[in-house]
C-alpha cells in the first residue's frame, strides 16, 4: 500500500483519489477534478445571475451564494473598500483582544460585541435575512455605541 502525499493516509495502489482527504493521486485524476470544479463553478455562476455579485449580494433570487457570505474577491474591491475592510478587521480584532483580557469586567462584554459587530463577515451575515448587507456606517455606529457603553462600564 502507498500513502497519500497530502494526508499520509494508507491508500490502495490503484486508487485515483485518497479515501481520507479526497486528494487526486495521479495526473488524470487531478485533471478530472479540475474539470469537475470548473463545471460546478459555471453552474453556480449561471444560477446566481451569471457573474460575480457585488458586496450587496444579488438580492433578487433569494438564493444565498458564497459571495453573499464571504463577500467579493479582493481584486473586485476598490482601493478605498479594501482599506476599509482591512481597517475593520484590525479594529475589530484589537477590540476583541482587549475585551478578552478584561473579561471579568462587565464592560468587556460590550467591547466584545462591538469588536464582533465591526468585522466585515458579521456585517454580511446579519444582512442576509434582509437581502443585502448592512451599511458600513451603520456597523461603525453600532461599534461606537458598544464601545462607549463598554468604556463607561469600565469606569463605573
PDB file of C-alpha atoms in Angstrom:
ATOM      1  CA  UNK A   1       0.000   0.000   0.000  1.00  0.00           C
ATOM      2  CA  UNK A   2       1.141   3.513  -0.715  1.00  0.00           C
ATOM      3  CA  UNK A   3       0.430   6.634   1.289  1.00  0.00           C
ATOM      4  CA  UNK A   4      -1.280   9.832   0.218  1.00  0.00           C
ATOM      5  CA  UNK A   5       1.226  12.675  -0.304  1.00  0.00           C
ATOM      6  CA  UNK A   6      -1.279  15.155   1.141  1.00  0.00           C
ATOM      7  CA  UNK A   7      -2.505  13.492   4.358  1.00  0.00           C
ATOM      8  CA  UNK A   8      -0.218  10.419   4.540  1.00  0.00           C
ATOM      9  CA  UNK A   9      -3.179   8.019   4.872  1.00  0.00           C
ATOM     10  CA  UNK A  10      -2.715   4.482   3.590  1.00  0.00           C
ATOM     11  CA  UNK A  11      -4.392   4.031   0.206  1.00  0.00           C
ATOM     12  CA  UNK A  12      -4.638   1.262  -2.369  1.00  0.00           C
ATOM     13  CA  UNK A  13      -2.074   1.295  -5.174  1.00  0.00           C
ATOM     14  CA  UNK A  14      -4.788   1.664  -7.828  1.00  0.00           C
ATOM     15  CA  UNK A  15      -6.741   4.405  -6.017  1.00  0.00           C
ATOM     16  CA  UNK A  16      -7.319   7.544  -8.084  1.00  0.00           C
ATOM     17  CA  UNK A  17      -8.339   9.646  -5.053  1.00  0.00           C
ATOM     18  CA  UNK A  18      -7.461   9.427  -1.355  1.00  0.00           C
ATOM     19  CA  UNK A  19     -10.300   7.956   0.704  1.00  0.00           C
ATOM     20  CA  UNK A  20      -9.427  10.225   3.645  1.00  0.00           C
ATOM     21  CA  UNK A  21      -8.850  13.689   2.166  1.00  0.00           C
ATOM     22  CA  UNK A  22     -10.011  13.245  -1.449  1.00  0.00           C
ATOM     23  CA  UNK A  23      -6.724  14.389  -2.985  1.00  0.00           C
ATOM     24  CA  UNK A  24      -6.111  13.131  -6.545  1.00  0.00           C
ATOM     25  CA  UNK A  25      -3.351  10.532  -6.732  1.00  0.00           C
ATOM     26  CA  UNK A  26      -2.334  10.921 -10.388  1.00  0.00           C
ATOM     27  CA  UNK A  27      -2.419  13.491 -13.179  1.00  0.00           C
ATOM     28  CA  UNK A  28      -5.561  12.049 -14.808  1.00  0.00           C
ATOM     29  CA  UNK A  29      -7.462  12.258 -11.517  1.00  0.00           C
ATOM     30  CA  UNK A  30      -6.213  15.807 -10.940  1.00  0.00           C
ATOM     31  CA  UNK A  31      -7.387  16.852 -14.412  1.00  0.00           C
ATOM     32  CA  UNK A  32     -10.773  15.195 -13.853  1.00  0.00           C
ATOM     33  CA  UNK A  33     -11.163  17.026 -10.535  1.00  0.00           C
ATOM     34  CA  UNK A  34     -10.210  20.341 -12.142  1.00  0.00           C
ATOM     35  CA  UNK A  35     -12.794  19.887 -14.890  1.00  0.00           C
ATOM     36  CA  UNK A  36     -15.464  18.973 -12.321  1.00  0.00           C
ATOM     37  CA  UNK A  37     -14.716  22.086 -10.260  1.00  0.00           C
ATOM     38  CA  UNK A  38     -14.899  24.292 -13.358  1.00  0.00           C
ATOM     39  CA  UNK A  39     -18.270  22.792 -14.343  1.00  0.00           C
ATOM     40  CA  UNK A  40     -19.619  23.347 -10.832  1.00  0.00           C
ATOM     41  CA  UNK A  41     -18.380  26.953 -10.833  1.00  0.00           C
ATOM     42  CA  UNK A  42     -20.139  27.617 -14.138  1.00  0.00           C
ATOM     43  CA  UNK A  43     -23.381  26.134 -12.784  1.00  0.00           C
ATOM     44  CA  UNK A  44     -23.217  28.260  -9.644  1.00  0.00           C
ATOM     45  CA  UNK A  45     -22.477  31.372 -11.709  1.00  0.00           C
ATOM     46  CA  UNK A  46     -25.411  30.620 -14.011  1.00  0.00           C
ATOM     47  CA  UNK A  47     -27.797  30.151 -11.065  1.00  0.00           C
ATOM     48  CA  UNK A  48     -26.673  33.369  -9.380  1.00  0.00           C
ATOM     49  CA  UNK A  49     -27.259  35.607 -12.353  1.00  0.00           C
ATOM     50  CA  UNK A  50     -24.246  34.894 -14.483  1.00  0.00           C
ATOM     51  CA  UNK A  51     -21.378  36.511 -12.722  1.00  0.00           C
ATOM     52  CA  UNK A  52     -19.781  37.923  -9.654  1.00  0.00           C
ATOM     53  CA  UNK A  53     -22.082  39.652  -7.267  1.00  0.00           C
ATOM     54  CA  UNK A  54     -21.367  42.902  -5.565  1.00  0.00           C
ATOM     55  CA  UNK A  55     -20.920  43.129  -1.821  1.00  0.00           C
ATOM     56  CA  UNK A  56     -24.643  43.724  -1.508  1.00  0.00           C
ATOM     57  CA  UNK A  57     -25.455  40.302  -2.951  1.00  0.00           C
ATOM     58  CA  UNK A  58     -27.838  39.699  -5.801  1.00  0.00           C
ATOM     59  CA  UNK A  59     -30.903  40.488  -3.721  1.00  0.00           C
ATOM     60  CA  UNK A  60     -33.271  39.127  -6.383  1.00  0.00           C
ATOM     61  CA  UNK A  61     -33.229  35.337  -6.474  1.00  0.00           C
ATOM     62  CA  UNK A  62     -33.318  34.619  -2.746  1.00  0.00           C
ATOM     63  CA  UNK A  63     -30.505  32.039  -3.087  1.00  0.00           C
ATOM     64  CA  UNK A  64     -27.563  32.542  -0.747  1.00  0.00           C
ATOM     65  CA  UNK A  65     -24.253  32.326  -2.558  1.00  0.00           C
ATOM     66  CA  UNK A  66     -20.711  32.148  -1.245  1.00  0.00           C
ATOM     67  CA  UNK A  67     -20.213  35.749  -2.368  1.00  0.00           C
ATOM     68  CA  UNK A  68     -23.104  36.782  -0.108  1.00  0.00           C
ATOM     69  CA  UNK A  69     -21.424  35.232   2.910  1.00  0.00           C
ATOM     70  CA  UNK A  70     -17.760  35.877   2.260  1.00  0.00           C
ATOM     71  CA  UNK A  71     -18.002  38.998   0.109  1.00  0.00           C
ATOM     72  CA  UNK A  72     -16.447  39.679  -3.226  1.00  0.00           C
ATOM     73  CA  UNK A  73     -12.856  38.866  -4.054  1.00  0.00           C
ATOM     74  CA  UNK A  74     -10.305  41.454  -3.045  1.00  0.00           C
ATOM     75  CA  UNK A  75      -9.463  42.109  -6.700  1.00  0.00           C
ATOM     76  CA  UNK A  76     -13.021  43.339  -7.300  1.00  0.00           C
ATOM     77  CA  UNK A  77     -12.927  45.880  -4.464  1.00  0.00           C
ATOM     78  CA  UNK A  78     -11.757  49.435  -4.904  1.00  0.00           C
ATOM     79  CA  UNK A  79      -8.699  50.574  -3.011  1.00  0.00           C
ATOM     80  CA  UNK A  80     -10.897  52.500  -0.569  1.00  0.00           C
ATOM     81  CA  UNK A  81     -13.084  49.433   0.091  1.00  0.00           C
ATOM     82  CA  UNK A  82     -10.000  47.276   0.652  1.00  0.00           C
ATOM     83  CA  UNK A  83      -8.647  49.841   3.119  1.00  0.00           C
ATOM     84  CA  UNK A  84     -11.999  49.944   4.938  1.00  0.00           C
ATOM     85  CA  UNK A  85     -12.109  46.135   5.141  1.00  0.00           C
ATOM     86  CA  UNK A  86      -8.545  45.860   6.445  1.00  0.00           C
ATOM     87  CA  UNK A  87      -9.162  48.611   8.977  1.00  0.00           C
ATOM     88  CA  UNK A  88     -12.360  46.921  10.138  1.00  0.00           C
ATOM     89  CA  UNK A  89     -10.506  43.685  10.754  1.00  0.00           C
ATOM     90  CA  UNK A  90      -7.700  45.423  12.658  1.00  0.00           C
ATOM     91  CA  UNK A  91     -10.062  47.474  14.828  1.00  0.00           C
ATOM     92  CA  UNK A  92     -12.446  44.560  15.374  1.00  0.00           C
ATOM     93  CA  UNK A  93      -9.829  42.018  16.369  1.00  0.00           C
ATOM     94  CA  UNK A  94      -7.932  44.538  18.517  1.00  0.00           C
ATOM     95  CA  UNK A  95     -11.161  45.356  20.368  1.00  0.00           C
ATOM     96  CA  UNK A  96     -11.910  41.656  20.842  1.00  0.00           C
ATOM     97  CA  UNK A  97      -8.413  41.018  22.247  1.00  0.00           C
ATOM     98  CA  UNK A  98      -8.722  43.940  24.655  1.00  0.00           C
ATOM     99  CA  UNK A  99     -12.149  42.707  25.742  1.00  0.00           C
ATOM    100  CA  UNK A 100     -10.873  39.180  26.332  1.00  0.00           C
ATOM    101  CA  UNK A 101      -8.012  40.443  28.504  1.00  0.00           C
ATOM    102  CA  UNK A 102     -10.550  42.256  30.700  1.00  0.00           C
ATOM    103  CA  UNK A 103     -13.346  39.671  30.516  1.00  0.00           C
ATOM    104  CA  UNK A 104     -14.095  39.793  34.259  1.00  0.00           C
ATOM    105  CA  UNK A 105     -15.224  43.408  33.923  1.00  0.00           C
ATOM    106  CA  UNK A 106     -18.854  43.804  32.732  1.00  0.00           C
ATOM    107  CA  UNK A 107     -17.785  46.469  30.244  1.00  0.00           C
ATOM    108  CA  UNK A 108     -15.666  43.906  28.411  1.00  0.00           C
ATOM    109  CA  UNK A 109     -18.813  42.186  27.134  1.00  0.00           C
ATOM    110  CA  UNK A 110     -19.884  45.346  25.322  1.00  0.00           C
ATOM    111  CA  UNK A 111     -16.390  45.714  23.874  1.00  0.00           C
ATOM    112  CA  UNK A 112     -16.558  42.110  22.698  1.00  0.00           C
ATOM    113  CA  UNK A 113     -19.909  42.730  20.991  1.00  0.00           C
ATOM    114  CA  UNK A 114     -18.544  45.900  19.378  1.00  0.00           C
ATOM    115  CA  UNK A 115     -15.477  44.071  18.090  1.00  0.00           C
ATOM    116  CA  UNK A 116     -17.630  41.364  16.559  1.00  0.00           C
ATOM    117  CA  UNK A 117     -20.052  43.899  15.064  1.00  0.00           C
ATOM    118  CA  UNK A 118     -17.381  45.799  13.110  1.00  0.00           C
ATOM    119  CA  UNK A 119     -15.992  42.688  11.369  1.00  0.00           C
ATOM    120  CA  UNK A 120     -16.980  42.507   7.664  1.00  0.00           C
ATOM    121  CA  UNK A 121     -18.340  38.912   7.770  1.00  0.00           C
ATOM    122  CA  UNK A 122     -20.678  39.896  10.612  1.00  0.00           C
ATOM    123  CA  UNK A 123     -21.994  42.787   8.563  1.00  0.00           C
ATOM    124  CA  UNK A 124     -22.776  40.499   5.634  1.00  0.00           C
ATOM    125  CA  UNK A 125     -24.227  37.649   7.705  1.00  0.00           C
ATOM    126  CA  UNK A 126     -26.526  39.968   9.651  1.00  0.00           C
ATOM    127  CA  UNK A 127     -27.757  41.453   6.388  1.00  0.00           C
ATOM    128  CA  UNK A 128     -28.667  38.132   4.716  1.00  0.00           C
ATOM    129  CA  UNK A 129     -32.219  37.982   6.115  1.00  0.00           C
ATOM    130  CA  UNK A 130     -32.979  41.421   4.662  1.00  0.00           C
ATOM    131  CA  UNK A 131     -31.444  40.652   1.270  1.00  0.00           C
ATOM    132  CA  UNK A 132     -28.162  42.538   1.364  1.00  0.00           C
ATOM    133  CA  UNK A 133     -25.539  43.799   3.760  1.00  0.00           C
ATOM    134  CA  UNK A 134     -25.735  46.455   6.392  1.00  0.00           C
ATOM    135  CA  UNK A 135     -24.043  49.720   5.557  1.00  0.00           C
ATOM    136  CA  UNK A 136     -20.518  50.166   6.852  1.00  0.00           C
ATOM    137  CA  UNK A 137     -21.599  53.328   8.579  1.00  0.00           C
ATOM    138  CA  UNK A 138     -24.380  51.519  10.447  1.00  0.00           C
ATOM    139  CA  UNK A 139     -21.997  48.872  11.714  1.00  0.00           C
ATOM    140  CA  UNK A 140     -19.431  51.523  12.663  1.00  0.00           C
ATOM    141  CA  UNK A 141     -22.175  53.311  14.609  1.00  0.00           C
ATOM    142  CA  UNK A 142     -23.127  50.074  16.350  1.00  0.00           C
ATOM    143  CA  UNK A 143     -19.454  49.530  17.144  1.00  0.00           C
ATOM    144  CA  UNK A 144     -19.208  53.042  18.617  1.00  0.00           C
ATOM    145  CA  UNK A 145     -22.300  52.514  20.795  1.00  0.00           C
ATOM    146  CA  UNK A 146     -20.968  49.221  22.172  1.00  0.00           C
ATOM    147  CA  UNK A 147     -17.501  50.668  22.807  1.00  0.00           C
ATOM    148  CA  UNK A 148     -18.910  53.755  24.585  1.00  0.00           C
ATOM    149  CA  UNK A 149     -21.105  51.539  26.771  1.00  0.00           C
ATOM    150  CA  UNK A 150     -18.174  49.233  27.498  1.00  0.00           C
ATOM    151  CA  UNK A 151     -15.800  52.066  28.398  1.00  0.00           C
ATOM    152  CA  UNK A 152     -18.478  53.677  30.575  1.00  0.00           C
ATOM    153  CA  UNK A 153     -18.918  50.419  32.481  1.00  0.00           C
ATOM    154  CA  UNK A 154     -15.163  50.147  32.955  1.00  0.00           C
ATOM    155  CA  UNK A 155     -15.170  53.410  34.905  1.00  0.00           C
ATOM    156  CA  UNK A 156     -18.416  52.931  36.818  1.00  0.00           C
TER     157      UNK A 156
END
